[in-house]
XYZ file of C-alpha atoms in Angstrom:
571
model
C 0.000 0.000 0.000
C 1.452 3.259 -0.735
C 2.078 6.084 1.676
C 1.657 8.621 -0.906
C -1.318 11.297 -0.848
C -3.195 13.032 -3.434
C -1.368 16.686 -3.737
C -3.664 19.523 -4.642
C -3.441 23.621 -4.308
C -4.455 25.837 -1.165
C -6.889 27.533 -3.804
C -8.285 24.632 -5.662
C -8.768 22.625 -1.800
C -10.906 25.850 -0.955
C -13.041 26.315 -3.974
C -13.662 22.093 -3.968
C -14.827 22.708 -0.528
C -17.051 25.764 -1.578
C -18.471 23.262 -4.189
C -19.596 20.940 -1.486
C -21.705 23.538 0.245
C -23.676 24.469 -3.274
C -21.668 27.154 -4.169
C -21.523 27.557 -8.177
C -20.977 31.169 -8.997
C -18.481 33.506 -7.432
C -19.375 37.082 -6.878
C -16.578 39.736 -7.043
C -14.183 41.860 -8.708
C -10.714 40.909 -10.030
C -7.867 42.614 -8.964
C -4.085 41.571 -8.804
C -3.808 40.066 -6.108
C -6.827 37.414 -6.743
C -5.970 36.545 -10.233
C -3.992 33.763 -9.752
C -6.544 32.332 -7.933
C -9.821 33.275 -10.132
C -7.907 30.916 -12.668
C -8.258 27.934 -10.243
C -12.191 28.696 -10.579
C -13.592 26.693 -13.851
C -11.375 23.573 -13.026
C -12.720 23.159 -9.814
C -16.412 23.869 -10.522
C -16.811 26.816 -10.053
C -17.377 29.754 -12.424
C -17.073 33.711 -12.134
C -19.840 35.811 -11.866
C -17.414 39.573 -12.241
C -19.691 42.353 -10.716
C -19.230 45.991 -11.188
C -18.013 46.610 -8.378
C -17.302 45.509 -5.180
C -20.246 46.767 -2.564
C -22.948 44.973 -5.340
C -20.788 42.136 -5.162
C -21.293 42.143 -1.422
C -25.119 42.874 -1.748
C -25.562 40.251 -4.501
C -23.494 37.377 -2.209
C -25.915 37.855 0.138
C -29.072 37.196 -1.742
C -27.307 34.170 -3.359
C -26.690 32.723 0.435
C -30.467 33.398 1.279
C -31.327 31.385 -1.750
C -28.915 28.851 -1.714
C -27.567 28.454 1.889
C -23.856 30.147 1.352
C -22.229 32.260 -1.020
C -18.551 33.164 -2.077
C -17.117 36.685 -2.545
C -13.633 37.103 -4.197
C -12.359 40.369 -3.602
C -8.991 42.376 -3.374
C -6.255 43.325 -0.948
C -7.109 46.903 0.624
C -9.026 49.124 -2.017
C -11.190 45.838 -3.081
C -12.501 44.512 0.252
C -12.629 47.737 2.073
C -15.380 48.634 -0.894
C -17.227 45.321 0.319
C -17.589 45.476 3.703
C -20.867 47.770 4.175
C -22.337 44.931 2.500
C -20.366 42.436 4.445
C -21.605 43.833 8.012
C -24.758 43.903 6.288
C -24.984 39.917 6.109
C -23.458 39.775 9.404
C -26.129 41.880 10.976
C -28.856 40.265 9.523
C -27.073 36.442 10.252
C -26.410 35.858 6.256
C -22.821 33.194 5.466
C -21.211 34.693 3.023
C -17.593 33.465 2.576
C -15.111 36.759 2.038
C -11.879 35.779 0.060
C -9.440 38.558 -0.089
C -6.754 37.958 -2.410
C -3.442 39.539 -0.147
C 0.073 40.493 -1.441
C 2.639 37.530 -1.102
C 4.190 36.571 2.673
C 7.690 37.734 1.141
C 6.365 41.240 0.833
C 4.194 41.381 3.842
C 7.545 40.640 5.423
C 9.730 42.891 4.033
C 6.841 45.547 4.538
C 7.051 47.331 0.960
C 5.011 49.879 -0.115
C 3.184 47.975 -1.927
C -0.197 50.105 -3.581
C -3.184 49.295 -1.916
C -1.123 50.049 1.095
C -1.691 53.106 3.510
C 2.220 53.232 2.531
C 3.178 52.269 6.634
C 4.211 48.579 5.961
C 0.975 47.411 8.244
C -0.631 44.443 5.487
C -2.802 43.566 8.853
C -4.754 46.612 9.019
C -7.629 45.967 6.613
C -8.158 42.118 8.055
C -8.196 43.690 11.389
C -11.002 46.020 10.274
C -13.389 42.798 9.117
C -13.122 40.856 12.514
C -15.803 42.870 14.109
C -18.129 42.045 11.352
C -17.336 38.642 10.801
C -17.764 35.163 12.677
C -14.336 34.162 12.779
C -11.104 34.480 9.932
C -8.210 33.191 9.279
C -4.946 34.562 7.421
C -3.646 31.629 4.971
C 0.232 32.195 5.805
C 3.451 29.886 6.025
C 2.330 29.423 9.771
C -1.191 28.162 8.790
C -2.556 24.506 8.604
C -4.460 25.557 5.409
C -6.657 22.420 5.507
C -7.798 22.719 8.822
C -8.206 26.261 8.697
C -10.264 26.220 5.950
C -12.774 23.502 6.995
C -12.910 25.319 10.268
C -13.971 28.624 8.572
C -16.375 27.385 6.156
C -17.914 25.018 9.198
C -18.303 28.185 11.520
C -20.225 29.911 8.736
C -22.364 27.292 7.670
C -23.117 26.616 11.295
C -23.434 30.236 12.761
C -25.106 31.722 9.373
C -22.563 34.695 9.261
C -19.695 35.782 7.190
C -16.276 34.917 7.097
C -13.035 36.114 6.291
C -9.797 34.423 4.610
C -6.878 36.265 3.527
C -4.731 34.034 1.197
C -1.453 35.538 -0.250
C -0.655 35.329 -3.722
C 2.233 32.569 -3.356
C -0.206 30.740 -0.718
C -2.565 29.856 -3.726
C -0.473 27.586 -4.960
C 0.883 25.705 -2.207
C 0.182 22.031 -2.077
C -1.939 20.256 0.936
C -3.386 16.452 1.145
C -6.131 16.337 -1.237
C -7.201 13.016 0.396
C -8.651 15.299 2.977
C -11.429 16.217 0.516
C -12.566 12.674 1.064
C -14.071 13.439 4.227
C -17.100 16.306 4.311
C -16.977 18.921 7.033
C -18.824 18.196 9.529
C -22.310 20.491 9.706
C -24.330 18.799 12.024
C -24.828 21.037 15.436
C -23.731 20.045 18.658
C -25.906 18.509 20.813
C -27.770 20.148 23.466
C -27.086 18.599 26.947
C -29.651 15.817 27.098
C -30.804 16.612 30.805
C -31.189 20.635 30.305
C -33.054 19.816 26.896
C -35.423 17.505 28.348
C -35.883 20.160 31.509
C -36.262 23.109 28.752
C -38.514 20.905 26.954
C -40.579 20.129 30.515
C -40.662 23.385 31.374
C -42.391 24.585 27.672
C -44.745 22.246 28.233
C -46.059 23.074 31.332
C -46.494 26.693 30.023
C -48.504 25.105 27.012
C -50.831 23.169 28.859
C -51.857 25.449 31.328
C -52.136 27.990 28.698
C -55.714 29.292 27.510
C -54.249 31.068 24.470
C -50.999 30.353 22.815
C -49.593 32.026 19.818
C -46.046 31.253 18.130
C -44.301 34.170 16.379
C -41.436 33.521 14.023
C -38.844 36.037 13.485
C -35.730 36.382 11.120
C -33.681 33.618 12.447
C -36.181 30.767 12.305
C -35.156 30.848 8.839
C -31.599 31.742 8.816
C -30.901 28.861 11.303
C -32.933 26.754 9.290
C -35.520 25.492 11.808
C -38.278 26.257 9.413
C -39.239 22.315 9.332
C -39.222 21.864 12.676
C -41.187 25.557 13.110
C -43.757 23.780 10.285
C -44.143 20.924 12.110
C -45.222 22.298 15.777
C -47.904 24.578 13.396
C -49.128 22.129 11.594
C -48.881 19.272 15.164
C -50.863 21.690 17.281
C -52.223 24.342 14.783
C -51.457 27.085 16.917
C -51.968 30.477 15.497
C -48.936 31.973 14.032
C -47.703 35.416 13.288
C -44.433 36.463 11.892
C -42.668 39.358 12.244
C -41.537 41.764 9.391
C -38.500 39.725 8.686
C -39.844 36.654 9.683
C -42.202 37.017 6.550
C -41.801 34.085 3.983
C -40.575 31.601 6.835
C -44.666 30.333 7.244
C -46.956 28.877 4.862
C -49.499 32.294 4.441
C -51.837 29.884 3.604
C -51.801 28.237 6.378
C -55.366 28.271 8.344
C -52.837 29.044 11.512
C -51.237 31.879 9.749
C -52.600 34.970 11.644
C -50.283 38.022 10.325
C -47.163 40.103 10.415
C -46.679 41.449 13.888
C -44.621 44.946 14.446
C -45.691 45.802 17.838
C -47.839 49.152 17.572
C -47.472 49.008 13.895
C -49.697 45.761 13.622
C -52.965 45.775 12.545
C -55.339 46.847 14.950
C -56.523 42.799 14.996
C -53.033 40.918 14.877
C -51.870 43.259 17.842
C -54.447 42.850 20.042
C -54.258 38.654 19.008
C -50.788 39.177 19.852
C -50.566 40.917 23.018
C -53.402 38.956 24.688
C -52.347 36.018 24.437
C -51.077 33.514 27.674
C -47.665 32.303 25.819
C -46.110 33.675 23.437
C -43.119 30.978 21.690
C -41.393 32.781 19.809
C -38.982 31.185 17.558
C -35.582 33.306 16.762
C -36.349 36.686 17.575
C -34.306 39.390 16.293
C -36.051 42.754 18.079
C -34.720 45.816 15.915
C -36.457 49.107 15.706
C -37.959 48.697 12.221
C -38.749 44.967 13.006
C -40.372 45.652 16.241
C -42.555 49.299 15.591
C -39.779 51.396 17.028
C -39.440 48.701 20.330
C -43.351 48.480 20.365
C -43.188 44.772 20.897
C -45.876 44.384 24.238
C -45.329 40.607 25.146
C -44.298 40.393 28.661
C -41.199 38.059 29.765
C -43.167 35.949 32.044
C -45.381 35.030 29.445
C -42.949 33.941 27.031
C -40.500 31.632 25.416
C -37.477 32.684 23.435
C -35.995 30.138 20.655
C -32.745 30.920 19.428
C -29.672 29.414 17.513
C -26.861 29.783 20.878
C -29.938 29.975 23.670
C -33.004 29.321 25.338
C -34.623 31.431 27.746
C -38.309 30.058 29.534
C -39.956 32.714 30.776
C -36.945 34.362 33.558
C -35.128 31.672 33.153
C -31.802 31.668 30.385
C -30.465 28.105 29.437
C -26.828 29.180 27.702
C -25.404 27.223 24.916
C -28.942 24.970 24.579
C -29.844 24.829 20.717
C -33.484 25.746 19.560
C -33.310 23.190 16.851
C -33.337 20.324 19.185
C -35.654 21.582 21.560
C -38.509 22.109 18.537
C -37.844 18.690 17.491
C -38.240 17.239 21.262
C -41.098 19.250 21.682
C -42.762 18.742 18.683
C -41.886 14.713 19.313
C -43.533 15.213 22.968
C -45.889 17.600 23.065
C -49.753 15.654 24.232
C -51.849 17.716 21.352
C -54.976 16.586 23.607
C -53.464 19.244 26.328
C -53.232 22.239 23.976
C -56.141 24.656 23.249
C -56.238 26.567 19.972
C -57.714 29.967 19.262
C -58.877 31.993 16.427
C -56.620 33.538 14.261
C -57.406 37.290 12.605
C -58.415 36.906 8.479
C -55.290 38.160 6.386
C -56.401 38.434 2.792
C -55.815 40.796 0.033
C -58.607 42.630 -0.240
C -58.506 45.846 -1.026
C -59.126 48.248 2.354
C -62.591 50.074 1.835
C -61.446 53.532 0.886
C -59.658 52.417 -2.045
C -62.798 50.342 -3.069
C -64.683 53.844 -2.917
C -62.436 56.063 -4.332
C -62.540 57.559 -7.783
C -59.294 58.661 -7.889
C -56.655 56.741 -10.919
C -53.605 57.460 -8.714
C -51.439 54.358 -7.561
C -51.552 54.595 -3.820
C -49.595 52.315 -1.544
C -53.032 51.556 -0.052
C -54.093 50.477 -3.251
C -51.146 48.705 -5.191
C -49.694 46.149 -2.445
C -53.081 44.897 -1.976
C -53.338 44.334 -5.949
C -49.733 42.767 -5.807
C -50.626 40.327 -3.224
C -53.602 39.219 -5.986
C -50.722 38.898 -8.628
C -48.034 36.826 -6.802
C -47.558 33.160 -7.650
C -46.317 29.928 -5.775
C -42.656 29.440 -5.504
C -42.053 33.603 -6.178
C -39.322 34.833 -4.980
C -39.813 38.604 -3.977
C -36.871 40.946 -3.364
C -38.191 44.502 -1.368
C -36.207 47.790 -0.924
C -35.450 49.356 2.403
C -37.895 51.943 2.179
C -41.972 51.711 1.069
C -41.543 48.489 -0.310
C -40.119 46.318 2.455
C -43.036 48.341 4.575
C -45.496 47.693 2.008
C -44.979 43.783 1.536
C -45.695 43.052 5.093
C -49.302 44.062 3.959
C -49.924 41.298 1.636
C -50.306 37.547 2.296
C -48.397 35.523 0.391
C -48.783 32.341 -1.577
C -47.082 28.937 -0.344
C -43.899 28.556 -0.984
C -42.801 32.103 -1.524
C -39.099 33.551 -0.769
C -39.300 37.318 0.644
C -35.959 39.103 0.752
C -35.338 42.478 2.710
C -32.622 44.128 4.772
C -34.770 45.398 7.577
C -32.089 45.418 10.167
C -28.754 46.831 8.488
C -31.215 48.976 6.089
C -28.883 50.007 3.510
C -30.449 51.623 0.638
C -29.408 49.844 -2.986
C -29.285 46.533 -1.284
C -31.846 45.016 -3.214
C -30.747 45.244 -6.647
C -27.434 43.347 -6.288
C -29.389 41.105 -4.192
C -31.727 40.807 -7.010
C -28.568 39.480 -9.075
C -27.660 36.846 -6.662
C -30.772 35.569 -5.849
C -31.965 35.228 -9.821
C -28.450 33.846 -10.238
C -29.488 31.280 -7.423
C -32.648 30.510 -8.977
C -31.463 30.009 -12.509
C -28.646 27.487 -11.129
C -31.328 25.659 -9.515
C -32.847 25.239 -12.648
C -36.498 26.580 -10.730
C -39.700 27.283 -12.515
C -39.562 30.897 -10.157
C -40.443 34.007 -10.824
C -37.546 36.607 -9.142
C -39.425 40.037 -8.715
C -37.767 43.357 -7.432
C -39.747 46.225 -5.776
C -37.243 49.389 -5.444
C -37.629 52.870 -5.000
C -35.971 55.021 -7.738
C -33.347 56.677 -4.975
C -32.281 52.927 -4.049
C -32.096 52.049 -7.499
C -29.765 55.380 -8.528
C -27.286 53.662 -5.815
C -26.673 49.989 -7.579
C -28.421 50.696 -11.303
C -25.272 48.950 -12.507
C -25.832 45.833 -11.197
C -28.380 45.045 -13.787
C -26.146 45.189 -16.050
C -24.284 41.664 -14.523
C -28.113 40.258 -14.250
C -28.404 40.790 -18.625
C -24.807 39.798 -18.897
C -26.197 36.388 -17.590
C -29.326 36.265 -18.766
C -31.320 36.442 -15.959
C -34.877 37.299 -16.149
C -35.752 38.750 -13.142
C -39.487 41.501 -12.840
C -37.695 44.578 -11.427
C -40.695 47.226 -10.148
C -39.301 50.935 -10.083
C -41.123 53.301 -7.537
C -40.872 56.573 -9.260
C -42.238 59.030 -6.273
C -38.981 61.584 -6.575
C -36.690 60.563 -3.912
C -36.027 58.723 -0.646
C -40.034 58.969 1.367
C -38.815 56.678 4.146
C -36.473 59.865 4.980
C -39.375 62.437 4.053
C -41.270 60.586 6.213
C -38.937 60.370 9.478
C -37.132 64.003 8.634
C -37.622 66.607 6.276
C -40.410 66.015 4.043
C -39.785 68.696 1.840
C -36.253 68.748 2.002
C -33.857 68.950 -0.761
C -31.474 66.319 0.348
C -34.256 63.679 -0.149
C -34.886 64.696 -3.713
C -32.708 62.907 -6.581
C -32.311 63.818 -10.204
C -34.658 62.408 -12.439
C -33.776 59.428 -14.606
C -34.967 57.891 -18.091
C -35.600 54.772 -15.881
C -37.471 52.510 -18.832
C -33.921 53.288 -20.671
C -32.107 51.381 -18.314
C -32.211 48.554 -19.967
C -31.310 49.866 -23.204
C -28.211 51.525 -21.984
C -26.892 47.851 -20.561
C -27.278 46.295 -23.897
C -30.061 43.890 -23.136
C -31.392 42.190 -26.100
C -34.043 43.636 -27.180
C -36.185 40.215 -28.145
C -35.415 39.419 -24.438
C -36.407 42.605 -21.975
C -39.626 44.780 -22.017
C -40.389 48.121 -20.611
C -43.750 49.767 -19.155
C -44.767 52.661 -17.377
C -48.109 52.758 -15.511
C -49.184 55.980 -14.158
C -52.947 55.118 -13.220
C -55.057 52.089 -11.232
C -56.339 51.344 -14.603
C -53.035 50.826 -16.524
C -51.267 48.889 -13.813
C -54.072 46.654 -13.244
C -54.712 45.665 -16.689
C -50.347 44.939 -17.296
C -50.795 42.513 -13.884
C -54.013 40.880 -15.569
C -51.598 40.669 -19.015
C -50.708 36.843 -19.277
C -47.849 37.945 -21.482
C -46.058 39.943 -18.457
C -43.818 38.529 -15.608
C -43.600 34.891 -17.937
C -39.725 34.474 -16.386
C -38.868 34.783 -20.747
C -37.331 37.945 -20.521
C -36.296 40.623 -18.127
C -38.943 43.220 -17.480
C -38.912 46.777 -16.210
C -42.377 48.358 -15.385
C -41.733 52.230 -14.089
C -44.830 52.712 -11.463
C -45.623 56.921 -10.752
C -46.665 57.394 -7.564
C -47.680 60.077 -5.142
C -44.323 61.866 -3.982
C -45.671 62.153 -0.205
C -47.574 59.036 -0.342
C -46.578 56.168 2.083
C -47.194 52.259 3.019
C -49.880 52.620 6.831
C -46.731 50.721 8.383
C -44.043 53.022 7.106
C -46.440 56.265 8.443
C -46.577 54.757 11.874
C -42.628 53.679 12.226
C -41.646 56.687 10.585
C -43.630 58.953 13.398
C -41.988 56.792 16.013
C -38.142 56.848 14.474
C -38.522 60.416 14.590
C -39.458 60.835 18.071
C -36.800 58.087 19.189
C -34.357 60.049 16.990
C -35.194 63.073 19.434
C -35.554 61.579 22.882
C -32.049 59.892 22.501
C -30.525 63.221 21.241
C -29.282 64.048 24.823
């Protein structure tokens, strides 16, 4: 038997790795210092996506990893990652795995500190890693000192497991060096740790007793129900006890809307008047991977007492007063779900969420597009399986207004909140869908300030014939700042763009895209009664005019209440 092992590159060991978690195409933006390695790419199974530039290559790795579990960024030393990392923090606010490959100047001249460019010229080549610890879940730097191998599966296991991004520096003459390929034989290891079995059962003992002596139980699923993938096991205890169930705003696409259980999206004060009082009166209150942010929670409106509920999350439990450190919510659903005596449990009325228009836009005369009026409509219009991208801004406030069909995939930033995020995540998450080789419609809904931030990321979505809906708010600026600060200000107005040229200035083919504009009820309903329109054939651009003051009920309300916590903190 021979004693020999199967040699392969630091580079090619990574991206084989990358291949096992789903990864296909890699976001970025070449630069000399990654070259060397984006030729290790095709070989290896990968391919190159090549975005324009650096923060939309950030933006569009994250919707990829919400689509398809993790997501690779390639970027380079200094000038290219530092342009990534407001997208980066993004995806580790919001609990996102994004893998961040920085291709870093050879050990021989981080040695000899040169001034190298891309440099701040003082010989420091640890400076710019240093900034991206704080905003990543762990790093490592790929150096003569490193165990590559174990470093890497280490890395890529700690974002997998704790859904956030991760950072690995690997210098130039690194890429090249040879490890054991026989290594590769062996998967990393994704399966959680175990919860203690005694403290589970007791957590699990403890929940129950709540449930059963509970009149009125509600669950309410939040963010990371669905970033720590305990959606089946969130399905399950629905479906088991049939419990009513609310979600929070981003929460929204983790439950089955069609559910007979599904009772709402609720935002504290900003609920409906029906969902909060459903909420806040209830006995218990489970409430799976909570993630209480001002926008998420009405401005810190949430009104469910401690003692009457239980917090599931990814690294804790907590029962009522009581914290359980380190216990996993994924195995505690599925020992609860696997225990729990459904004779024991008494189930409530949930509120009716439909899409019915509200009765002042069934009365009024007026052909103007009002939030009231369109998300209503677009609720109507969405299909199974869509997958619907929303701006920070009217739309993400808007969406929570609609119930969705099964199976859809909503997409928002409401937590980091940067403006332009949606359109590269548009790219990724089309990207995602096309690899998958899914019958999905991929539809964006962005105001036209966002979309002046990232325009040129549509350009990478023709360039690989994706055929994504993308829905342009035209109402003259950024409202979600009229609405929290100067209204009439000029800071919140932008220039006015030819927005149904878009497409013709990146080249699409013109056989493949359409245009519209609908400036009245009457033209935008008949285009979303068009068979022809939103087909997944071709990209589409539809321009919508709306009212320039006009706002999504939910963005009024938060809006009032940013404002006033904007001024009470200003001490």
């Amino acid at each position: 038997m021979s004693g020999k092992t199967t040699e392969i590159t630091v580079g090619a060991y990574l991206f084989k790795r990358l291949y096992e978690f789903g990864v296909r195409g890699v976001h970025g933006v070449p630069g000399d210092f990654n070259l060397a390695l984006l030729d290790l790419l095709d070989e290896n199974g990968l391919y190159w996506v090549g975005n324009c530039n650096e923060l939309n290559a950030g933006y569009a790795a994250d919707g990829y990893a919400r689509m398809k579990g993790m997501s690779a960024l390639i970027t380079t030393f200094g000038v290219g990652e530092l342009s990534a990392l407001a997208a980066i923090a993004g995806s580790y606010s919001e609990h996102v795995p994004v893998v961040h490959i920085v291709g870093v100047p050879n050990t021989a001249s981080q040695k000899q500190q040169l001034m190298l460019h891309h440099t701040l010229g003082n010989g420091d080549f640890r400076v710019f890693s240093d900034m991206s610890k704080n905003i990543s879940e762990t790093f490592c730097i790929l150096n003569e000192s490193a165990d590559y191998v174990m470093e890497i599966d280490r890395v890529l296991r700690a974002c997998w497991v704790r859904a956030r991004p991760v950072y690995i520096a690997l210098p130039t003459n690194t890429v090249f060096h040879k490890v054991d390929g026989s290594r590769l034989k062996k998967p990393i290891p994704l399966e959680l740790d175990p919860n203690p079995e005694d403290v589970e059962q007791e957590v699990v003992d403890q929940i129950l007793d709540l449930m059963y002596k509970s009149q009125n139980t509600v669950i309410l699923a939040d963010a990371c129900s669905i970033r720590h993938r305990v959606l089946d096991e969130l399905h399950q205890l629905m479906e088991k006890t049939n419990l009513p169930t609310f979600v929070t705003p981003m929460g929204k696409g983790g439950v089955n809307e069609t559910s007979g259980s599904f009772g709402g999206v609720y935002v504290g004060d900003v609920s409906r008047k029906d969902v909060k009082e459903r909420v806040e009166c209830a006995d218990l209150v489970l409430f799976v991977g909570g993630l209480i942010s001002d926008f998420n929670s009405g401005g810190f409106t949430f009104h469910i007492l401690r003692n009457k509920t239980v917090e599931f999350h990814s690294d804790h439990m907590k029962v009522r007063y009581s914290e359980f450190p380190g216990i996993t919510m994924k195995f505690v659903m599925q020992r609860l779900v696997k225990q729990i005596d459904i004779s024991k449990i008494r189930v409530t009325s949930t509120p009716e969420i439909d899409n019915t228009l509200p009765i002042g836009e069934r009365q009024s005369v007026s052909q103007e597009i009002t939030h009231a009026w369109m998300w209503p409509m677009l609720g109507q219009w969405l299909r199974e399986k869509d997958v619907v991208i929303t701006e920070t801004g009217t739309a993400n406030f808007g969406i929570s207004e609609t119930r969705f069909p099964a199976g859809v995939t909503a997409i928002s930033q409401v937590l980091w909140g940067s403006i332009g995020y949606s359109v590269g995540a548009l790219q990724g998450a089309a990207l995602a869908v096309k690899e998958q080789k899914a019958e999905r419609r991929v539809i964006l809904f962005v105001g036209d300030g966002s979309l002046q931030l990232t325009v040129q990321e549509i350009s990478t979505i023709i360039r690989h014939e994706l055929t994504p809906v993308i829905f342009v708010i035209n109402n003259e600026g950024y409202t979600i700042e009229r609405k929290i600060h100067g209204a009439e200000a000029k800071y919140n107005d932008i220039h006015e763009w030819k927005y149904t040229k878009i497409l013709d200035v990146f080249n699409a083919n013109p056989k493949k895209s359409k245009v519209y504009q609908v400036r009245t009820k009457a033209e935008m309903d008949k285009l979303l009664k068009d068979k022809s329109f939103a087909t997944g054939k071709n990209i589409e651009l539809v321009e919508v005019f709306m009212p320039k003051q006009d706002a999504p009920r939910a963005l009024e309300v938060t809006a009032q209440k940013t404002a006033r916590l904007n001024r009470v903190l200003n001490v």
